[in-house]
Amino acid sequence: AQSVTQLGSHVSVSEGALVLLRCNYSSSVPPYLFWYVQYPNQGLQLLLKYTSAATLVKGINGFEAEFKKSETSFHLTKPSAHMSDAAEYFCAVIWGGATNKLIFGTGTLLAVQP
Amino acid sequence: NAGVTQTPKFQVLKTGQSMTLQCAQDMNHEYMSWYRQDPGMGLRLIHYSVGAGITDQGEVPNGYNVSRSTTEDFPLRLLSAAPSQTSVYFCASSGTTKSSYEQYFGPGTRLTVT
């Protein structure tokens, strides 16, 4: 079955350090890929999306992600973490077709240490 | 535009009670869906609809019913609430063309079943 995997349910970084959150999908057909962020007790906000245009996608708040077909990956990065980046991050996939079924990974909780 | 709205924000039910979670969008989106969010499990798709009069099951449909009589509204019904349905529920909507795959989420409904 098609799925999306986020490695690391909890990631902790120091303020100013590189943020790397991993996402892999299981399909030979390139999907549409998304990263969402959820701040405590809030809804989901779209960070960025890949829809088969440029493989390096820039999003809001300094985040970016690179689509690597050979590795079936779409890892999220930010060069320098800020305290306000502490949140839960979800990778999600649409495999196209007739519906917009969005399938989520299990999420990665990012902690930023001062 | 209000975007995607959900009511109520919080609800407590006793086992066996029924209720309807409301979802409405004012963006004329064809596609609407319901997710539940549980710790460590990400968001799981319950039901979705590709247009008025058309609904289908997602990953975890048991115990839930939906209908789509208008483009704007997509209510989720719990017929006989169970403690396992304690969760946060999110409604989402999107267009159905490649350029509009981005899904917009409501603020969520936090449901507790005792």
mmCIF file of C-alpha atoms in Angstrom, chain A residues 32 36 38 41 43-44 46 49 51-52 90 94 99-106, chain B residues 31 35 37 40 42-43 45 48 50 59 90 94-96 98 101-103 105 110:
data_model
loop_
_atom_site.group_PDB
_atom_site.id
_atom_site.type_symbol
_atom_site.label_atom_id
_atom_site.label_comp_id
_atom_site.label_asym_id
_atom_site.label_seq_id
_atom_site.Cartn_x
_atom_site.Cartn_y
_atom_site.Cartn_z
ATOM 1 C CA TYR A 32 2.200 15.758 -4.938
ATOM 2 C CA TYR A 36 2.164 21.247 7.134
ATOM 3 C CA GLN A 38 0.736 22.640 13.605
ATOM 4 C CA ASN A 41 -3.723 23.770 20.112
ATOM 5 C CA GLY A 43 -5.038 23.880 13.181
ATOM 6 C CA LEU A 44 -2.784 23.002 10.270
ATOM 7 C CA LEU A 46 0.663 24.810 4.835
ATOM 8 C CA LYS A 49 4.138 22.089 -1.567
ATOM 9 C CA THR A 51 3.499 19.787 -7.556
ATOM 10 C CA SER A 52 6.033 18.592 -10.189
ATOM 11 C CA PHE A 90 3.477 16.729 9.048
ATOM 12 C CA ILE A 94 -1.550 13.154 -2.818
ATOM 13 C CA THR A 99 -9.485 12.443 -5.955
ATOM 14 C CA ASN A 100 -7.488 14.736 -3.714
ATOM 15 C CA LYS A 101 -7.010 12.151 -0.980
ATOM 16 C CA LEU A 102 -4.300 13.623 1.232
ATOM 17 C CA ILE A 103 -2.423 10.999 3.241
ATOM 18 C CA PHE A 104 -0.390 12.144 6.239
ATOM 19 C CA GLY A 105 2.714 10.879 7.927
ATOM 20 C CA THR A 106 2.639 10.407 11.687
ATOM 21 C CA TYR B 31 -13.418 18.324 -2.640
ATOM 22 C CA TYR B 35 -9.732 13.659 9.396
ATOM 23 C CA GLN B 37 -5.934 13.384 14.774
ATOM 24 C CA GLY B 40 1.482 9.546 17.404
ATOM 25 C CA GLY B 42 -0.891 11.818 12.473
ATOM 26 C CA LEU B 43 -4.125 12.647 10.697
ATOM 27 C CA LEU B 45 -8.797 10.210 6.627
ATOM 28 C CA TYR B 48 -14.237 12.393 1.696
ATOM 29 C CA VAL B 50 -15.545 14.951 -4.584
ATOM 30 C CA GLU B 59 -8.852 4.916 6.102
ATOM 31 C CA PHE B 90 -10.459 18.392 11.185
ATOM 32 C CA SER B 94 -9.750 21.964 -1.947
ATOM 33 C CA GLY B 95 -10.360 22.360 -5.632
ATOM 34 C CA THR B 96 -9.859 19.349 -7.888
ATOM 35 C CA LYS B 98 -3.751 20.118 -10.351
ATOM 36 C CA TYR B 101 -4.487 20.596 -4.793
ATOM 37 C CA GLU B 102 -3.707 22.643 -1.687
ATOM 38 C CA GLN B 103 -6.138 21.720 1.062
ATOM 39 C CA PHE B 105 -8.189 23.076 7.025
ATOM 40 C CA ARG B 110 -12.047 18.493 20.102
#
